[in-house]
Tab-separated table of C-alpha atoms in Angstrom:
chain	number	residue	atom	x	y	z
A	27	UNK	CA	-7.229	-35.692	23.106
A	28	UNK	CA	-6.561	-34.874	19.455
A	29	UNK	CA	-8.109	-31.553	18.423
A	30	UNK	CA	-7.088	-31.709	14.763
A	31	UNK	CA	-5.357	-28.360	15.222
A	32	UNK	CA	-1.577	-28.462	15.081
A	33	UNK	CA	-1.029	-25.417	17.295
A	34	UNK	CA	-3.964	-25.103	19.727
A	35	UNK	CA	-2.259	-22.466	21.901
A	36	UNK	CA	-1.505	-20.128	18.967
A	37	UNK	CA	-4.995	-20.645	17.541
A	38	UNK	CA	-6.598	-19.932	20.933
A	39	UNK	CA	-4.496	-16.766	21.340
A	40	UNK	CA	-5.421	-15.480	17.849
A	41	UNK	CA	-9.143	-16.189	18.359
A	42	UNK	CA	-9.294	-14.775	21.904
A	43	UNK	CA	-7.332	-11.591	21.176
A	44	UNK	CA	-9.101	-11.044	17.868
A	45	UNK	CA	-12.555	-11.345	19.428
A	46	UNK	CA	-11.572	-9.070	22.348
A	47	UNK	CA	-10.445	-6.346	19.926
A	48	UNK	CA	-13.509	-6.831	17.730
A	49	UNK	CA	-15.903	-6.679	20.706
A	50	UNK	CA	-14.109	-3.578	22.028
A	51	UNK	CA	-14.734	-1.911	18.648
A	52	UNK	CA	-18.459	-2.597	18.953
A	53	UNK	CA	-19.150	-2.120	22.676
A	54	UNK	CA	-18.356	1.264	24.267
A	55	UNK	CA	-16.398	1.233	27.541
A	56	UNK	CA	-13.768	-1.289	26.457
A	57	UNK	CA	-11.426	1.309	24.934
A	58	UNK	CA	-8.749	0.864	27.640
A	59	UNK	CA	-8.563	-2.875	27.023
A	60	UNK	CA	-8.351	-2.313	23.257
A	61	UNK	CA	-5.628	0.331	23.643
A	62	UNK	CA	-3.636	-1.993	25.876
A	63	UNK	CA	-3.754	-4.806	23.311
A	64	UNK	CA	-3.030	-2.389	20.456
A	65	UNK	CA	0.031	-1.038	22.316
A	66	UNK	CA	1.362	-4.572	22.640
A	67	UNK	CA	0.643	-5.212	18.961
A	68	UNK	CA	2.434	-1.996	17.891
A	69	UNK	CA	5.497	-2.938	19.961
A	70	UNK	CA	5.487	-6.474	18.553
A	71	UNK	CA	5.059	-5.180	14.989
A	72	UNK	CA	8.139	-2.951	15.455
A	73	UNK	CA	10.138	-5.927	16.745
A	74	UNK	CA	8.837	-8.031	13.824
A	75	UNK	CA	10.110	-5.317	11.458
A	76	UNK	CA	13.547	-5.589	13.060
A	77	UNK	CA	13.414	-9.384	12.650
A	78	UNK	CA	12.644	-8.840	8.961
A	79	UNK	CA	15.637	-6.514	8.661
A	80	UNK	CA	17.815	-9.084	10.458
A	81	UNK	CA	16.677	-11.659	7.902
A	82	UNK	CA	17.474	-9.279	5.019
A	83	UNK	CA	20.903	-8.680	6.531
A	84	UNK	CA	21.532	-12.429	6.927
A	85	UNK	CA	20.474	-13.238	3.345
A	86	UNK	CA	22.773	-10.621	1.819
A	87	UNK	CA	25.609	-11.389	4.242
A	88	UNK	CA	25.456	-15.014	3.074
A	89	UNK	CA	25.499	-13.855	-0.563
A	90	UNK	CA	28.645	-11.796	0.065
A	91	UNK	CA	30.263	-14.733	1.893
A	92	UNK	CA	29.358	-17.161	-0.906
A	93	UNK	CA	30.504	-14.611	-3.575
A	94	UNK	CA	27.066	-14.648	-5.223
A	95	UNK	CA	26.778	-11.178	-6.841
A	96	UNK	CA	28.728	-9.749	-3.872
A	97	UNK	CA	28.905	-6.147	-5.161
A	98	UNK	CA	25.147	-5.557	-5.027
A	99	UNK	CA	24.744	-7.210	-1.631
A	100	UNK	CA	27.762	-5.355	-0.185
A	101	UNK	CA	26.268	-2.025	-1.257
A	102	UNK	CA	22.940	-2.950	0.327
A	103	UNK	CA	24.607	-4.023	3.592
A	104	UNK	CA	26.817	-0.915	3.838
A	105	UNK	CA	23.901	1.432	3.020
A	106	UNK	CA	21.678	-0.337	5.537
A	107	UNK	CA	24.230	-0.326	8.373
A	108	UNK	CA	25.379	3.262	7.794
A	109	UNK	CA	21.826	4.640	7.595
A	110	UNK	CA	20.693	2.546	10.577
A	111	UNK	CA	23.660	3.583	12.724
A	112	UNK	CA	23.605	7.283	11.837
A	113	UNK	CA	19.822	7.586	12.236
A	114	UNK	CA	19.984	5.903	15.643
A	115	UNK	CA	22.939	8.074	16.676
A	116	UNK	CA	21.610	11.454	15.518
A	117	UNK	CA	17.861	10.742	15.570
A	118	UNK	CA	15.638	10.835	12.495
A	119	UNK	CA	15.724	14.664	12.490
A	120	UNK	CA	19.533	14.788	12.600
A	121	UNK	CA	21.528	16.535	9.848
A	122	UNK	CA	23.120	13.444	8.309
A	123	UNK	CA	19.928	11.289	8.239
A	124	UNK	CA	18.093	14.244	6.658
A	125	UNK	CA	20.921	14.604	4.095
A	126	UNK	CA	20.722	10.907	3.269
A	127	UNK	CA	16.940	11.069	2.958
A	128	UNK	CA	16.840	14.228	0.808
A	129	UNK	CA	19.838	13.558	-1.429
A	130	UNK	CA	19.929	9.784	-1.793
A	131	UNK	CA	16.553	8.233	-0.996
A	132	UNK	CA	14.203	10.885	-2.354
A	133	UNK	CA	15.865	11.291	-5.812
A	134	UNK	CA	15.842	7.513	-6.390
A	135	UNK	CA	12.222	7.249	-5.234
A	136	UNK	CA	11.053	10.139	-7.427
A	137	UNK	CA	13.200	8.894	-10.312
A	138	UNK	CA	11.527	5.474	-10.123
A	139	UNK	CA	8.138	7.196	-10.199
A	140	UNK	CA	9.286	9.193	-13.251
A	141	UNK	CA	10.453	6.026	-15.038
A	142	UNK	CA	6.952	4.683	-14.453
A	143	UNK	CA	5.643	7.340	-16.890
A	144	UNK	CA	7.741	5.833	-19.690
A	145	UNK	CA	6.868	2.242	-18.729
A	146	UNK	CA	3.138	3.004	-18.580
A	147	UNK	CA	3.170	4.782	-21.948
A	148	UNK	CA	4.936	1.813	-23.578
A	149	UNK	CA	2.509	-0.589	-21.854
A	150	UNK	CA	-0.506	1.385	-23.150
A	151	UNK	CA	0.911	1.398	-26.701
A	152	UNK	CA	1.562	-2.373	-26.593
A	153	UNK	CA	-1.915	-2.960	-25.184
A	154	UNK	CA	-3.436	-0.950	-28.037
A	155	UNK	CA	-1.464	-3.027	-30.587
A	156	UNK	CA	-2.362	-6.400	-29.072
A	157	UNK	CA	-6.026	-5.929	-28.036
A	158	UNK	CA	-8.346	-4.895	-30.841
A	159	UNK	CA	-11.576	-6.202	-29.239
A	160	UNK	CA	-14.398	-4.249	-27.563
A	161	UNK	CA	-12.720	-4.126	-24.143
A	162	UNK	CA	-9.480	-2.872	-25.692
A	163	UNK	CA	-11.295	-0.027	-27.447
A	164	UNK	CA	-13.263	0.856	-24.294
A	165	UNK	CA	-10.029	0.955	-22.277
A	166	UNK	CA	-8.094	3.089	-24.756
A	167	UNK	CA	-11.110	5.386	-25.336
A	168	UNK	CA	-11.678	5.931	-21.612
A	169	UNK	CA	-7.940	6.454	-21.091
A	170	UNK	CA	-7.757	9.150	-23.793
A	171	UNK	CA	-10.861	10.899	-22.459
A	172	UNK	CA	-9.546	10.824	-18.877
A	173	UNK	CA	-6.171	12.219	-19.997
A	174	UNK	CA	-7.674	14.948	-22.194
A	175	UNK	CA	-10.122	15.914	-19.440
A	176	UNK	CA	-7.403	16.096	-16.783
A	177	UNK	CA	-5.179	18.797	-18.277
A	178	UNK	CA	-5.032	21.247	-21.219
A	179	UNK	CA	-3.350	19.976	-24.401
A	180	UNK	CA	-0.447	22.286	-25.344
A	181	UNK	CA	-2.120	25.025	-23.291
A	182	UNK	CA	-5.456	24.553	-25.056
A	183	UNK	CA	-8.434	23.447	-22.950
A	184	UNK	CA	-10.960	21.226	-24.753
A	185	UNK	CA	-14.395	21.944	-23.149
A	186	UNK	CA	-16.000	18.846	-24.719
A	187	UNK	CA	-13.619	16.729	-22.650
A	188	UNK	CA	-13.194	18.865	-19.528
A	189	UNK	CA	-16.876	19.748	-19.097
A	190	UNK	CA	-18.924	17.026	-20.801
A	191	UNK	CA	-17.357	13.631	-21.553
A	192	UNK	CA	-14.719	13.751	-18.785
A	193	UNK	CA	-17.180	14.193	-15.891
A	194	UNK	CA	-19.410	11.396	-17.308
A	195	UNK	CA	-16.473	8.950	-17.480
A	196	UNK	CA	-15.387	10.130	-14.044
A	197	UNK	CA	-18.740	9.510	-12.384
A	198	UNK	CA	-19.088	6.107	-14.095
A	199	UNK	CA	-15.642	5.071	-12.898
A	200	UNK	CA	-16.388	6.302	-9.360
A	201	UNK	CA	-19.561	4.173	-9.265
A	202	UNK	CA	-17.716	1.103	-10.554
A	203	UNK	CA	-14.854	1.784	-8.129
A	204	UNK	CA	-17.506	1.805	-5.395
A	205	UNK	CA	-18.484	-1.722	-6.453
A	206	UNK	CA	-14.812	-2.749	-6.400
A	207	UNK	CA	-14.341	-1.216	-2.936
A	208	UNK	CA	-17.418	-2.991	-1.567
A	209	UNK	CA	-16.020	-6.233	-3.036
A	210	UNK	CA	-12.629	-5.611	-1.425
A	211	UNK	CA	-14.378	-4.845	1.877
A	212	UNK	CA	-16.377	-8.085	1.717
A	213	UNK	CA	-13.201	-10.012	0.861
A	214	UNK	CA	-11.356	-8.456	3.810
A	215	UNK	CA	-14.287	-9.270	6.072
A	216	UNK	CA	-14.303	-12.915	4.934
A	217	UNK	CA	-10.518	-13.265	5.324
A	218	UNK	CA	-10.595	-11.675	8.791
A	219	UNK	CA	-13.439	-13.919	9.905
A	220	UNK	CA	-11.581	-17.015	8.645
A	221	UNK	CA	-8.625	-16.067	10.871
A	222	UNK	CA	-10.872	-15.313	13.866
A	223	UNK	CA	-12.692	-18.636	13.442
A	224	UNK	CA	-9.402	-20.530	13.159
A	225	UNK	CA	-10.042	-21.703	9.581
A	226	UNK	CA	-6.921	-19.863	8.353
A	227	UNK	CA	-3.842	-19.929	10.589
A	228	UNK	CA	-1.127	-17.735	9.033
A	229	UNK	CA	0.972	-17.986	12.226
A	230	UNK	CA	2.172	-21.539	11.626
A	231	UNK	CA	-0.664	-23.462	13.303
B	20	UNK	CA	32.964	19.393	6.072
B	21	UNK	CA	31.506	22.893	5.570
B	22	UNK	CA	27.723	22.832	5.243
B	23	UNK	CA	27.830	24.576	1.818
B	24	UNK	CA	30.093	21.912	0.393
B	25	UNK	CA	27.953	19.175	1.936
B	26	UNK	CA	24.841	20.734	0.434
B	27	UNK	CA	26.449	20.981	-3.038
B	28	UNK	CA	27.727	17.417	-2.808
B	29	UNK	CA	24.185	16.376	-1.949
B	30	UNK	CA	22.750	18.135	-4.995
B	31	UNK	CA	25.331	16.535	-7.302
B	32	UNK	CA	24.700	13.105	-5.747
B	33	UNK	CA	20.944	13.581	-6.152
B	34	UNK	CA	21.405	14.583	-9.817
B	35	UNK	CA	23.637	11.575	-10.522
B	36	UNK	CA	21.204	9.172	-8.848
B	37	UNK	CA	18.312	10.738	-10.779
B	38	UNK	CA	20.161	10.339	-14.102
B	39	UNK	CA	21.020	6.708	-13.366
B	40	UNK	CA	17.440	5.945	-12.308
B	41	UNK	CA	15.984	7.626	-15.411
B	42	UNK	CA	18.406	5.686	-17.618
B	43	UNK	CA	16.352	2.579	-16.827
B	44	UNK	CA	13.951	3.835	-19.512
B	45	UNK	CA	16.550	2.595	-22.051
B	46	UNK	CA	16.873	-0.816	-20.378
B	47	UNK	CA	18.270	-2.552	-17.291
B	48	UNK	CA	22.020	-2.186	-16.560
B	49	UNK	CA	24.407	-2.912	-13.637
B	50	UNK	CA	24.724	0.720	-12.485
B	51	UNK	CA	20.933	0.968	-12.152
B	52	UNK	CA	21.007	-2.249	-10.117
B	53	UNK	CA	23.606	-0.743	-7.786
B	54	UNK	CA	21.360	2.295	-7.241
B	55	UNK	CA	18.417	-0.004	-6.576
B	56	UNK	CA	20.325	-1.967	-3.916
B	57	UNK	CA	21.511	1.313	-2.400
B	58	UNK	CA	17.892	2.474	-2.213
B	59	UNK	CA	16.736	-0.750	-0.546
B	60	UNK	CA	19.594	-0.578	1.961
B	61	UNK	CA	18.894	3.044	2.898
B	62	UNK	CA	15.128	2.495	3.158
B	63	UNK	CA	15.587	-0.631	5.310
B	64	UNK	CA	18.123	1.013	7.622
B	65	UNK	CA	15.961	4.121	8.013
B	66	UNK	CA	12.810	2.091	8.753
B	67	UNK	CA	14.637	-0.006	11.365
B	68	UNK	CA	16.067	3.049	13.128
B	69	UNK	CA	12.649	4.763	13.171
B	70	UNK	CA	11.038	1.628	14.636
B	71	UNK	CA	13.608	1.616	17.445
B	72	UNK	CA	13.488	5.380	18.045
B	73	UNK	CA	9.705	5.789	17.961
B	74	UNK	CA	8.408	2.489	19.347
B	75	UNK	CA	10.908	0.117	20.929
B	76	UNK	CA	12.849	2.635	23.041
B	77	UNK	CA	9.836	4.502	24.530
B	78	UNK	CA	7.574	1.475	24.891
B	79	UNK	CA	10.011	-1.187	26.044
B	80	UNK	CA	13.623	-0.188	26.713
B	81	UNK	CA	13.100	3.066	28.687
B	82	UNK	CA	10.300	1.610	30.885
B	83	UNK	CA	12.497	-1.426	31.650
B	84	UNK	CA	15.491	0.794	32.534
B	85	UNK	CA	13.263	2.974	34.723
B	86	UNK	CA	11.838	-0.096	36.440
B	87	UNK	CA	15.410	-1.259	37.036
B	88	UNK	CA	15.951	2.034	38.909
B	89	UNK	CA	12.692	1.580	40.849
B	90	UNK	CA	10.547	3.990	38.790
B	91	UNK	CA	7.484	2.459	37.103
B	92	UNK	CA	6.212	4.469	34.122
B	93	UNK	CA	3.721	1.706	33.325
B	94	UNK	CA	2.099	-0.985	35.476
B	95	UNK	CA	4.531	-3.812	36.412
B	96	UNK	CA	2.174	-6.500	35.023
B	97	UNK	CA	1.941	-4.651	31.698
B	98	UNK	CA	5.733	-4.327	31.591
B	99	UNK	CA	6.199	-8.043	32.295
B	100	UNK	CA	3.776	-8.934	29.471
B	101	UNK	CA	5.662	-6.639	27.063
B	102	UNK	CA	9.035	-8.130	27.981
B	103	UNK	CA	7.789	-11.728	27.753
B	104	UNK	CA	6.013	-11.189	24.404
B	105	UNK	CA	9.054	-9.390	22.946
B	106	UNK	CA	11.404	-12.129	24.145
B	107	UNK	CA	9.171	-14.836	22.663
B	108	UNK	CA	9.047	-13.006	19.334
B	109	UNK	CA	12.841	-12.614	19.317
B	110	UNK	CA	13.092	-16.403	19.595
B	111	UNK	CA	11.982	-16.445	15.942
B	112	UNK	CA	15.623	-15.618	15.153
B	113	UNK	CA	16.645	-19.120	16.257
B	114	UNK	CA	15.464	-21.916	13.921
B	115	UNK	CA	15.294	-24.377	16.863
B	116	UNK	CA	13.212	-22.145	19.160
B	117	UNK	CA	11.167	-20.372	16.460
B	118	UNK	CA	8.011	-22.346	17.349
B	119	UNK	CA	7.911	-20.653	20.769
B	120	UNK	CA	7.291	-17.361	18.968
B	121	UNK	CA	4.180	-18.651	17.192
B	122	UNK	CA	1.668	-17.541	19.892
B	123	UNK	CA	3.027	-13.998	19.588
B	124	UNK	CA	2.622	-13.964	15.803
B	125	UNK	CA	-0.853	-15.412	16.427
B	126	UNK	CA	-1.582	-12.410	18.662
B	127	UNK	CA	-0.471	-10.087	15.852
B	128	UNK	CA	-2.606	-11.993	13.327
B	129	UNK	CA	-5.666	-11.894	15.646
B	130	UNK	CA	-5.342	-8.146	16.267
B	131	UNK	CA	-4.759	-7.520	12.552
B	132	UNK	CA	-7.789	-9.602	11.557
B	133	UNK	CA	-10.048	-7.836	14.086
B	134	UNK	CA	-8.875	-4.395	12.959
B	135	UNK	CA	-9.279	-5.412	9.302
B	136	UNK	CA	-12.873	-6.514	9.971
B	137	UNK	CA	-13.667	-3.307	11.880
B	138	UNK	CA	-12.010	-1.173	9.189
B	139	UNK	CA	-13.738	-3.016	6.341
B	140	UNK	CA	-17.200	-2.691	7.902
B	141	UNK	CA	-16.960	0.826	9.358
B	142	UNK	CA	-14.544	2.338	6.863
B	143	UNK	CA	-15.468	0.727	3.552
B	144	UNK	CA	-18.684	-1.315	3.321
B	145	UNK	CA	-21.096	0.938	5.262
B	146	UNK	CA	-19.913	4.287	3.764
B	147	UNK	CA	-19.777	2.888	0.219
B	148	UNK	CA	-23.214	1.255	0.461
B	149	UNK	CA	-24.520	4.549	1.876
B	150	UNK	CA	-22.974	6.467	-1.023
B	151	UNK	CA	-24.459	3.979	-3.533
B	152	UNK	CA	-27.919	4.552	-2.019
B	153	UNK	CA	-27.614	8.321	-2.322
B	154	UNK	CA	-26.907	8.124	-6.093
B	155	UNK	CA	-30.657	8.750	-6.365
B	156	UNK	CA	-30.660	12.407	-5.349
B	157	UNK	CA	-34.124	12.456	-3.684
B	158	UNK	CA	-33.970	16.153	-2.710
B	159	UNK	CA	-33.144	17.237	-6.275
B	160	UNK	CA	-35.876	14.909	-7.612
B	161	UNK	CA	-38.512	16.396	-5.248
B	162	UNK	CA	-37.430	19.935	-6.126
B	163	UNK	CA	-37.685	19.215	-9.858
B	164	UNK	CA	-41.109	17.562	-9.491
B	165	UNK	CA	-42.494	20.434	-7.373
B	166	UNK	CA	-41.205	22.993	-9.876
B	167	UNK	CA	-42.735	21.088	-12.785
B	168	UNK	CA	-39.286	20.395	-14.315
B	169	UNK	CA	-40.142	16.824	-15.327
B	170	UNK	CA	-37.186	16.574	-17.706
B	171	UNK	CA	-34.807	17.291	-14.847
B	172	UNK	CA	-36.534	14.751	-12.588
B	173	UNK	CA	-36.196	12.078	-15.301
B	174	UNK	CA	-32.527	12.992	-15.608
B	175	UNK	CA	-32.062	12.407	-11.843
B	176	UNK	CA	-33.664	8.954	-12.099
B	177	UNK	CA	-31.662	7.962	-15.227
B	178	UNK	CA	-28.373	9.147	-13.722
B	179	UNK	CA	-29.067	7.306	-10.458
B	180	UNK	CA	-30.033	4.123	-12.307
B	181	UNK	CA	-26.857	4.120	-14.434
B	182	UNK	CA	-24.628	4.795	-11.432
B	183	UNK	CA	-26.346	2.093	-9.366
B	184	UNK	CA	-26.086	-0.304	-12.326
B	185	UNK	CA	-22.342	0.410	-12.464
B	186	UNK	CA	-21.918	-0.488	-8.783
B	187	UNK	CA	-24.178	-3.573	-8.819
B	188	UNK	CA	-22.849	-4.964	-12.122
B	189	UNK	CA	-19.246	-4.507	-10.919
B	190	UNK	CA	-20.088	-6.563	-7.836
B	191	UNK	CA	-21.864	-9.143	-10.040
B	192	UNK	CA	-18.665	-9.555	-12.104
B	193	UNK	CA	-16.998	-11.071	-9.019
B	194	UNK	CA	-19.855	-13.473	-8.298
B	195	UNK	CA	-18.537	-16.894	-9.249
B	196	UNK	CA	-21.321	-19.091	-7.808
B	197	UNK	CA	-22.483	-21.585	-10.475
B	198	UNK	CA	-24.700	-24.655	-10.576
B	199	UNK	CA	-24.246	-27.760	-12.734
B	200	UNK	CA	-27.223	-28.920	-14.824
B	201	UNK	CA	-27.013	-32.600	-15.691
B	202	UNK	CA	-23.907	-33.321	-17.733
B	203	UNK	CA	-23.371	-29.628	-18.603
B	204	UNK	CA	-20.484	-27.780	-16.954
B	205	UNK	CA	-21.442	-25.402	-14.083
B	206	UNK	CA	-22.862	-22.110	-15.391
B	207	UNK	CA	-23.740	-18.828	-13.738
B	208	UNK	CA	-27.418	-17.807	-13.820
B	209	UNK	CA	-28.086	-15.910	-17.070
B	210	UNK	CA	-29.054	-12.679	-15.258
B	211	UNK	CA	-25.795	-12.690	-13.271
B	212	UNK	CA	-23.857	-13.510	-16.436
B	213	UNK	CA	-25.417	-10.541	-18.294
B	214	UNK	CA	-24.825	-8.197	-15.343
B	215	UNK	CA	-21.234	-9.431	-15.093
B	216	UNK	CA	-20.637	-8.580	-18.790
B	217	UNK	CA	-21.978	-5.050	-18.212
B	218	UNK	CA	-19.839	-4.886	-15.058
B	219	UNK	CA	-16.717	-5.807	-17.016
B	220	UNK	CA	-17.210	-2.707	-19.199
B	221	UNK	CA	-17.533	-0.481	-16.135
B	222	UNK	CA	-14.447	-2.133	-14.598
B	223	UNK	CA	-12.457	-1.461	-17.767
B	224	UNK	CA	-13.523	2.218	-17.658
B	225	UNK	CA	-12.474	2.417	-13.983
B	226	UNK	CA	-9.113	0.791	-14.672
B	227	UNK	CA	-8.526	3.196	-17.575
B	228	UNK	CA	-9.305	6.184	-15.317
B	229	UNK	CA	-6.976	4.835	-12.594
B	230	UNK	CA	-4.313	4.217	-15.248
B	231	UNK	CA	-4.680	7.813	-16.422
B	232	UNK	CA	-4.330	9.054	-12.822
B	233	UNK	CA	-1.136	7.061	-12.219
B	234	UNK	CA	0.264	8.121	-15.609
B	235	UNK	CA	-0.380	11.795	-14.816
B	236	UNK	CA	1.260	11.440	-11.374
B	237	UNK	CA	4.269	9.740	-12.975
B	238	UNK	CA	4.448	12.468	-15.642
B	239	UNK	CA	4.447	15.124	-12.882
B	240	UNK	CA	7.362	13.299	-11.215
B	241	UNK	CA	9.212	13.105	-14.569
B	242	UNK	CA	8.727	16.831	-15.200
B	243	UNK	CA	9.916	17.646	-11.646
B	244	UNK	CA	13.034	15.485	-12.067
B	245	UNK	CA	13.868	16.927	-15.490
B	246	UNK	CA	13.488	20.480	-14.178
B	247	UNK	CA	15.734	19.530	-11.208
B	248	UNK	CA	18.386	18.220	-13.621
B	249	UNK	CA	18.207	21.408	-15.706
B	250	UNK	CA	18.605	23.455	-12.494
B	251	UNK	CA	21.671	21.439	-11.446
B	252	UNK	CA	23.191	21.770	-14.933
B	253	UNK	CA	22.699	25.550	-14.787
B	254	UNK	CA	24.227	25.652	-11.292
B	255	UNK	CA	27.287	23.674	-12.410
B	256	UNK	CA	27.771	25.932	-15.433
B	257	UNK	CA	27.660	28.949	-13.126
B	258	UNK	CA	24.480	30.559	-14.422
């Protein structure tokens, strides 16, 4: 019998497990069943992460072998293997993994965040140059008010911004953000339901 | 290596990496790329080791080793399911047997979808709708009316109306349902169209506020990094 579904077993598994977890969220007394399934899912997600890392390793190993920008890929592979090996050997709280985290990973991460300040300022300036319509003015106006209301300017607090205009803009943006969040929630609900009903099959079905 | 020397080497390495990362503000260059690949490698290796240490060893490897020695930390049926599911997922590594891992990824997708639905309903939609309802502060309105402060009661109603309008019009902006009339192209109802235009203004205000928040966070990070660099320079010059 042709069902029209290319992978009936996978689809049945996704629907059955999804509904079991969903029902266990709604009906009290099914917590043990839910925890059991969640434990399996956590274990499988960790293994899936390792598969992703194996794929990353393979892609960059092939690049080194094919001499396609080998320096970058070699650095990535060495950093990955050394960090992986040392963290497994000493544990995540070991001295060397902590040293790597504090002195290599953290400075780059914070530095990238700091570079974002420059990028965002340039982006705002370009936006101001290119958009001279109503929405552009609203955006730049609200941005200036939010910035002036957030912190003193050269040590001088401006009460008109911190106590009057700033809170108004803030409460308006919170209300609109509420609309955005409800929209995101409805979108998530629709996407989840499509997977549970078998309309979307992101697992290769 | 003595711990003092290791610590100083770490500070110098951190300062160098910070300088190289900040230099991206002047444009992309090969040294920045090297730092970026280093970062990805470290982050990937660290994440993999944590996944093994915190999840795979205690939930799969140790129970299997214990079972091998006749000690069952978890029920044998549960252990068998874990081993079988893990083995099926590992088959994804082989292009020829990858299809056998599909039911396991389906299980992950099903659990993820169910949790997303539960989280969206219980964690987002219901609390946010509840908060939108309470924009009309009924207690403050009653208090103002009883005290004869009619100006204040009007203020409560106006504030609530504007805030509710912001929420509803933002939602209306994402309503794309339209009907065709004769040979005309599909159009949204005029009320929805008007609400959507108002909503777009509120969305722009929200995006500007979010932009300001991210910019301030990034500025804090920039100030912290610059002060770190000044500290390292002082340390190296012996001050």
